[in-house]
Every structure is written in structure tokens, then in C-alpha cells.
Amino acid sequence: MPLPKSDLVHCIGGTTPLLTALAGRWQSGIPLLLTEARAPVARQRPAEERLSPAVRAVLRRFRAAVARTGYAEAGLIAPLSAYHHGWALRHGAAAARLVQVPAGVDPSEYPVTAEPGAGHPAVVWAGSGGPDSGLTQLLAAFEQVAAAQPGTVLHLVGVTPAHEDHCAEQIERTGLGRAVRLHPLPADPRDRYTVGHVVAHVPGPADPPYRLIEAMMSGRAVVGVDVGPAAETLGDAGVLVQPDDPAELAIAIVDLLRAPTRRRQLGDAARRRALTHFTTDRVVRVYGALYADLTGPPPAPASAFELALTIPAPRTSPPATLRWLIREDR
């Protein structure tokens, strides 16, 4: 894929976009800024289930090799959190090139609204609804929530059309179909969390923290599962439970459903924390500085001697990071 003429390429993780960015880097020397949003998990994609274990192992190694190549070629690497920072370091990123830039959302898109009025208590979960979206653990916990707090309704928002059938199958297995509401991703994000009293943040293993920040910005009390960057994002502005423990998750949700004052306190604290650390204007300012740094002229050398040492020799062979792609007999 030929890249348009540009001064900089900003790549948001992933194998395919990173390969495209690397092509521009190798062909034209375009500076590369890499935002790292991946997580250190062996993630198998649904379309790969039909492949043999050997082929899937090769694909995992290939993706890891592309990631390491991106780290070697990027002028700067911007992990979303300390969690992603550690992933990059473990996969060969140079510490001097890492600049942590937390995720951010627009506060105006997630205004604080009053909780739903009298009626059934409600829990909101936001996710794609796919096999690796955290839905299975959520439904296991909700079975216990419904038993302890009869009449509770679970709202699944943001389910993509490709995963609606999977969601319906999972809900049918619980036997709680009447207590679960499916919502496609609303065009207006203002409506995403307003239907609930408590937000259950049960992410997939590789999900970035955007949905958690959205819930916090909406001023809703959050019960989060301690996966990935959830702990550092939520801080003490919500309730955190251990992963793979539906009973603990259910207890935390029921406790908040029965404690309206504490819910409001946590919701207010979550909103304040999101406004302080996770806004889009803050992200834009940081990235603007990184763009200027990468595209600006190199710093003036302190002396002619140092200048002579910094002039690169012309390359007559492929970059070291590219050689693993080329057959030895060529």
C-alpha cells in the first residue's frame, strides 16, 4: 500500500497498519510514531480457529517479529499505560524512546446525568460481545446478581452486528433472557451509560482502557476487573475485583446497587479522575509535542567533531530489522 506524501506516520499498533507504516519508513525515511495499545496475551482471532496449531504458532511469532521491528524503527513509542509500557520493554523497545501517553475521551460526549428513577436496578456493560470480549465472565456474575437482587436488569451496549448471534446464544444459556437487554452501539455516546446505576467493566484480555474511561467520565460508579491497565486507570475511584472470579464481581455489584450514597460518591470521584488524567485535549497536546519533536530539525551539534561522528554511512544493504524477511540465497 503506497503511503501519501507526508512528514510523519503515526501508527496505532496492530500488525497490518504497522507493516504499512514500516513500508513508508523504509521507502522514504518517513519518521514513525508508534502508539502501543496491545496487551501481552496470546490472542487467537476467530478466523484462525480452522488453522492447525503449527500455523497459528507461526502467525504468533510473525506478529511478535513485526512488533519488535516496529519498536526498532520507530522514532518514538507512545504506550497507553504503564501496563503497555512494560509490554513494549519486554519485546525489545528502547526505554529512551518510550513516552507514555494515556488514553483520553472528550468530556462533552459523556456528560454526567442523573441515575435512572425508581424501578429495577440496572447494570451496564460495554463491549463488542465477541468471544474474547469478557462477556462470558460477566454473564456468570450476573446470574448471581439476579439471584441476590431480583429484578436487576443487565444492559449490554455497543454489541457489534457480527457478534449479536454469539451474545444471544450466551444469554440463552443463562436462562435470564428477560433480564438482559441488547443495545447496538449508539450513534450518540451520551446514551451509552445513562441506563445503568452501576457499570461493570469486564474487558477482554487485549482491550485498551477506552470504555473504562468513558464510564468514569459519565460519572457512574464502576466495578472493574483487574485486567491490563484497569487498576492504574481506575485508581481509588471505583471498586476493583480479581479476574476469573464471578462471585467476587457479583458481590461488588450487589453491594453498590444497595448503596446509593456510595454509588454517587464513587461516580463523582471517577468523573474527577477522568477529567484530570484522561481527556482528549491533554492527549492532543502531548501528541502535538511528539509530532514537532519527530519532524523538526535535529539538534545542533556541540562541535564539528561530534557532527562528523553523527553522519550516517550510506546503506548498501537492507536494515538489520528487515533482513529476517529476506532469503539468504538472495
Coordinates of C-alpha atoms in Angstrom, one line a residue:
M1 CA 0.0 0.0 0.0
P2 CA 1.7 3.2 -1.1
L3 CA 1.6 5.9 1.5
P4 CA 0.8 9.5 0.6
K5 CA 3.5 12.1 0.8
S6 CA 3.8 13.0 4.5
D7 CA 6.1 14.3 7.1
L8 CA 5.3 11.7 9.7
V9 CA 3.4 8.4 10.1
H10 CA 1.5 7.8 13.3
C11 CA 0.7 4.1 13.7
I12 CA -1.8 2.8 16.3
G13 CA -0.4 -0.7 17.0
G14 CA -1.5 -3.8 15.1
T15 CA 0.3 -5.9 12.6
T16 CA -1.2 -4.7 9.3
P17 CA -1.1 -1.0 9.9
L18 CA 2.4 -1.4 11.3
L19 CA 3.6 -3.2 8.2
T20 CA 2.2 -0.3 6.1
A21 CA 4.0 2.3 8.3
L22 CA 7.3 0.3 8.1
A23 CA 7.0 0.3 4.3
G24 CA 6.8 4.1 4.3
R25 CA 9.7 4.2 6.7
W26 CA 11.9 2.0 4.6
Q27 CA 11.0 3.5 1.2
S28 CA 11.1 7.2 2.1
G29 CA 12.6 7.5 5.5
I30 CA 9.4 8.9 7.0
P31 CA 9.6 9.3 10.8
L32 CA 7.4 6.8 12.6
L33 CA 5.5 7.4 15.9
L34 CA 4.0 4.1 17.2
T35 CA 1.2 4.2 19.7
E36 CA 1.2 0.9 21.6
A37 CA -2.2 -0.3 22.7
R38 CA -1.6 -4.1 22.6
A39 CA -1.6 -6.4 25.6
P40 CA 0.8 -9.3 26.4
V41 CA -1.6 -12.1 25.6
A42 CA -1.7 -14.9 23.0
R43 CA -4.8 -13.7 21.2
Q44 CA -6.3 -16.1 18.7
R45 CA -8.6 -14.5 16.1
P46 CA -11.9 -16.2 15.3
A47 CA -10.9 -16.7 11.7
E48 CA -7.9 -18.7 12.7
E49 CA -9.7 -21.4 14.6
R50 CA -9.7 -23.6 11.4
L51 CA -5.9 -23.4 11.2
S52 CA -3.5 -26.0 12.5
P53 CA -1.7 -25.4 15.8
A54 CA 1.6 -25.2 13.9
V55 CA 0.3 -22.5 11.6
R56 CA -1.2 -20.5 14.5
A57 CA 2.2 -20.7 16.2
V58 CA 3.9 -19.3 13.1
L59 CA 1.4 -16.4 13.0
R60 CA 2.0 -15.5 16.6
R61 CA 5.8 -15.5 16.1
F62 CA 5.3 -13.4 12.9
R63 CA 3.3 -10.8 14.7
A64 CA 5.8 -10.7 17.5
A65 CA 8.6 -10.2 14.9
V66 CA 6.7 -7.3 13.3
A67 CA 6.2 -5.7 16.7
R68 CA 9.9 -5.9 17.5
T69 CA 10.7 -4.5 14.1
G70 CA 8.3 -1.6 14.7
Y71 CA 10.0 -0.9 18.1
A72 CA 13.4 -0.9 16.4
E73 CA 12.4 1.5 13.6
A74 CA 10.0 3.9 15.5
G75 CA 11.5 7.3 16.4
L76 CA 9.2 7.4 19.4
I77 CA 6.8 4.8 21.0
A78 CA 3.8 6.0 23.0
P79 CA 2.3 3.3 25.2
L80 CA -1.2 3.9 26.6
S81 CA -0.3 3.0 30.2
A82 CA 2.4 1.6 32.4
Y83 CA 1.0 -1.9 31.6
H84 CA 1.6 -1.3 27.8
H85 CA 4.9 0.3 28.7
G86 CA 6.0 -3.0 30.3
W87 CA 4.8 -5.0 27.2
A88 CA 6.9 -2.8 24.9
L89 CA 10.1 -3.1 27.1
R90 CA 9.7 -6.9 27.3
H91 CA 9.6 -7.0 23.5
G92 CA 12.7 -5.0 22.8
A93 CA 11.6 -1.3 22.8
A94 CA 14.4 1.0 23.9
A95 CA 13.5 2.8 27.1
A96 CA 14.7 6.1 25.8
R97 CA 12.2 6.1 23.0
L98 CA 9.1 5.4 25.3
V99 CA 6.8 8.3 26.1
Q100 CA 3.6 7.3 28.0
V101 CA 0.5 9.0 26.6
P102 CA -2.6 7.8 28.4
A103 CA -5.9 7.3 26.5
G104 CA -8.4 10.1 26.5
V105 CA -12.0 10.8 25.7
D106 CA -14.0 14.0 25.1
P107 CA -15.8 15.1 28.3
S108 CA -18.5 16.8 26.3
E109 CA -19.5 13.4 24.8
Y110 CA -20.0 11.9 28.2
P111 CA -21.9 14.4 30.4
V112 CA -23.0 13.5 33.9
T113 CA -26.7 12.6 34.1
A114 CA -28.9 11.6 36.9
E115 CA -29.4 7.9 37.7
P116 CA -32.5 6.2 36.3
G117 CA -35.5 6.8 38.5
A118 CA -37.4 4.4 40.7
G119 CA -37.7 0.9 39.2
H120 CA -35.5 -2.0 38.6
P121 CA -31.8 -1.7 39.4
A122 CA -29.7 -1.7 36.3
V123 CA -26.1 -2.7 35.4
V124 CA -24.4 -1.6 32.2
W125 CA -21.6 -3.4 30.4
A126 CA -20.0 -2.0 27.2
G127 CA -18.3 -4.3 24.7
S128 CA -18.3 -5.8 21.3
G129 CA -19.9 -9.0 22.6
G130 CA -17.4 -11.2 20.8
P131 CA -15.9 -14.5 22.2
D132 CA -12.9 -12.6 23.7
S133 CA -14.8 -9.5 25.0
G134 CA -15.3 -10.5 28.6
L135 CA -19.0 -11.4 28.1
T136 CA -18.8 -14.9 29.5
Q137 CA -17.4 -13.8 32.8
L138 CA -19.9 -11.0 33.0
L139 CA -22.9 -13.3 32.5
A140 CA -21.6 -15.8 35.0
A141 CA -21.5 -13.0 37.6
F142 CA -24.9 -11.6 36.6
E143 CA -26.6 -14.9 37.3
Q144 CA -25.5 -14.5 40.9
V145 CA -26.5 -10.8 40.9
A146 CA -30.0 -11.6 39.7
A147 CA -30.4 -14.2 42.4
A148 CA -29.3 -11.8 45.2
Q149 CA -31.1 -8.8 43.8
P150 CA -34.2 -9.9 41.9
G151 CA -35.4 -7.6 39.2
T152 CA -32.0 -6.4 38.2
V153 CA -31.6 -5.7 34.5
L154 CA -28.3 -6.0 32.6
H155 CA -27.8 -3.7 29.6
L156 CA -25.2 -4.8 27.0
V157 CA -24.3 -1.8 25.0
G158 CA -22.1 -1.5 21.9
V159 CA -22.6 -5.1 20.7
T160 CA -21.5 -5.2 17.1
P161 CA -23.7 -6.8 14.4
A162 CA -21.2 -9.6 13.8
H163 CA -21.5 -10.7 17.4
E164 CA -25.2 -10.4 18.1
D165 CA -25.8 -14.1 17.5
H166 CA -23.0 -15.1 19.8
C167 CA -24.4 -12.8 22.5
A168 CA -27.9 -14.3 22.1
E169 CA -26.5 -17.8 22.5
Q170 CA -24.6 -16.9 25.6
I171 CA -27.6 -15.2 27.2
E172 CA -29.9 -18.1 26.3
R173 CA -27.6 -20.5 28.2
T174 CA -28.0 -18.5 31.4
G175 CA -31.8 -18.6 31.2
L176 CA -32.0 -14.9 32.1
G177 CA -33.1 -13.6 28.7
R178 CA -35.9 -11.4 30.2
A179 CA -33.4 -9.6 32.4
V180 CA -30.9 -8.8 29.7
R181 CA -31.2 -6.0 27.1
L182 CA -29.1 -5.9 24.0
H183 CA -28.2 -2.4 22.6
P184 CA -26.3 -1.8 19.4
L185 CA -23.6 0.8 19.7
P186 CA -25.5 4.1 19.9
A187 CA -24.6 6.8 17.5
D188 CA -24.6 9.3 20.4
P189 CA -22.2 8.2 23.1
R190 CA -24.2 10.3 25.6
D191 CA -26.7 7.4 25.9
R192 CA -24.2 4.7 26.5
Y193 CA -24.1 4.6 30.3
T194 CA -27.2 6.5 31.3
V195 CA -29.4 3.5 31.5
G196 CA -27.5 2.0 34.5
H197 CA -26.9 2.5 38.1
V198 CA -23.5 0.6 38.1
V199 CA -21.1 0.0 35.3
A200 CA -19.4 -3.4 35.2
H201 CA -16.1 -3.1 33.4
V202 CA -15.2 -6.7 32.3
P203 CA -12.9 -6.3 29.4
G204 CA -11.4 -8.8 27.0
P205 CA -7.7 -9.6 27.6
A206 CA -6.4 -7.3 24.9
D207 CA -8.9 -4.4 25.2
P208 CA -7.5 -0.9 25.6
P209 CA -9.0 1.2 28.5
Y210 CA -11.2 3.5 26.5
R211 CA -14.5 2.0 27.7
L212 CA -13.4 2.2 31.3
I213 CA -12.5 5.9 30.8
E214 CA -15.9 6.5 29.1
A215 CA -17.7 5.1 32.1
M216 CA -15.7 7.1 34.5
M217 CA -16.3 10.3 32.5
S218 CA -20.0 9.6 32.6
G219 CA -19.9 9.8 36.4
R220 CA -21.1 6.3 37.0
A221 CA -19.9 4.0 39.8
V222 CA -17.6 1.4 38.2
V223 CA -16.8 -2.2 39.3
G224 CA -13.8 -3.2 37.3
V225 CA -11.9 -6.5 36.8
D226 CA -8.2 -6.2 37.4
V227 CA -7.1 -6.9 33.9
G228 CA -4.5 -5.0 31.9
P229 CA -4.4 -1.2 32.8
A230 CA -7.7 -1.2 34.7
A231 CA -6.1 -0.8 38.2
E232 CA -3.9 2.2 37.2
T233 CA -6.7 3.8 35.2
L234 CA -9.5 3.4 37.9
G235 CA -7.3 4.1 40.9
D236 CA -9.3 4.5 44.1
A237 CA -12.3 6.0 42.1
G238 CA -14.1 2.6 41.8
V239 CA -14.2 -1.0 43.0
L240 CA -11.6 -3.4 41.6
V241 CA -12.0 -7.2 41.8
Q242 CA -9.8 -10.1 40.8
P243 CA -10.1 -11.7 37.3
D244 CA -11.8 -15.1 36.8
D245 CA -13.9 -14.7 40.0
P246 CA -17.5 -14.2 39.0
A247 CA -18.6 -14.5 42.7
E248 CA -16.4 -11.6 43.8
L249 CA -17.6 -9.5 40.8
A250 CA -21.3 -10.2 41.7
I251 CA -20.8 -9.3 45.4
A252 CA -19.2 -6.0 44.4
I253 CA -22.0 -5.1 42.0
V254 CA -24.8 -6.0 44.5
D255 CA -23.1 -4.0 47.3
L256 CA -23.2 -0.9 45.1
L257 CA -26.7 -1.5 43.9
R258 CA -27.8 -1.4 47.6
A259 CA -25.7 1.6 48.5
P260 CA -26.9 4.7 46.5
T261 CA -24.8 7.2 48.5
R262 CA -21.6 5.3 47.9
R263 CA -22.5 4.9 44.3
R264 CA -22.8 8.7 43.9
Q265 CA -19.5 9.3 45.7
L266 CA -17.6 6.8 43.5
G267 CA -19.2 8.2 40.4
D268 CA -18.2 11.8 41.3
A269 CA -14.6 10.6 42.1
A270 CA -14.4 8.7 38.8
R271 CA -15.5 11.8 36.9
R272 CA -12.9 14.0 38.6
R273 CA -10.2 11.4 37.9
A274 CA -11.1 11.2 34.3
L275 CA -11.2 14.9 33.9
T276 CA -7.7 15.2 35.5
H277 CA -5.9 12.4 33.6
F278 CA -7.9 11.2 30.6
T279 CA -9.2 13.9 28.3
T280 CA -8.7 14.3 24.6
D281 CA -7.3 17.8 24.8
R282 CA -4.5 16.6 27.0
V283 CA -3.7 13.8 24.6
V284 CA -3.7 16.2 21.6
R285 CA -1.2 18.5 23.4
V286 CA 1.2 15.7 24.1
Y287 CA 1.0 14.2 20.6
G288 CA 1.5 17.7 19.1
A289 CA 4.7 18.0 21.0
L290 CA 5.8 14.5 19.9
Y291 CA 5.0 15.3 16.2
A292 CA 7.0 18.5 16.5
D293 CA 9.9 16.6 18.0
L294 CA 10.0 13.9 15.3
T295 CA 9.5 16.2 12.3
G296 CA 11.7 19.1 13.5
P297 CA 15.4 19.5 12.5
P298 CA 17.9 17.5 14.6
P299 CA 19.5 19.4 17.4
A300 CA 22.6 21.4 16.5
P301 CA 25.8 19.5 17.3
A302 CA 28.0 20.8 20.1
S303 CA 31.1 20.7 17.9
A304 CA 32.3 19.7 14.4
F305 CA 33.9 16.6 15.8
E306 CA 30.5 15.4 17.1
L307 CA 28.9 16.3 13.8
A308 CA 31.4 14.1 11.9
L309 CA 30.5 11.2 14.2
T310 CA 26.8 11.5 13.7
I311 CA 26.8 11.5 9.8
P312 CA 25.4 8.1 8.9
A313 CA 27.2 6.0 6.3
P314 CA 25.1 5.3 3.1
R315 CA 23.3 2.0 3.4
T316 CA 24.1 -0.6 0.7
S317 CA 22.3 -3.4 2.4
P318 CA 18.8 -3.7 3.9
P319 CA 18.3 -2.5 7.5
A320 CA 19.0 -5.1 10.1
T321 CA 15.4 -5.2 11.1
L322 CA 14.5 -6.2 7.6
R323 CA 16.9 -9.0 7.0
W324 CA 14.7 -11.6 8.6
L325 CA 12.2 -11.1 5.7
I326 CA 14.8 -11.8 3.0
R327 CA 16.0 -15.3 2.0
E328 CA 19.7 -15.9 2.5
D329 CA 20.3 -17.1 -1.1
R330 CA 19.2 -13.7 -2.4

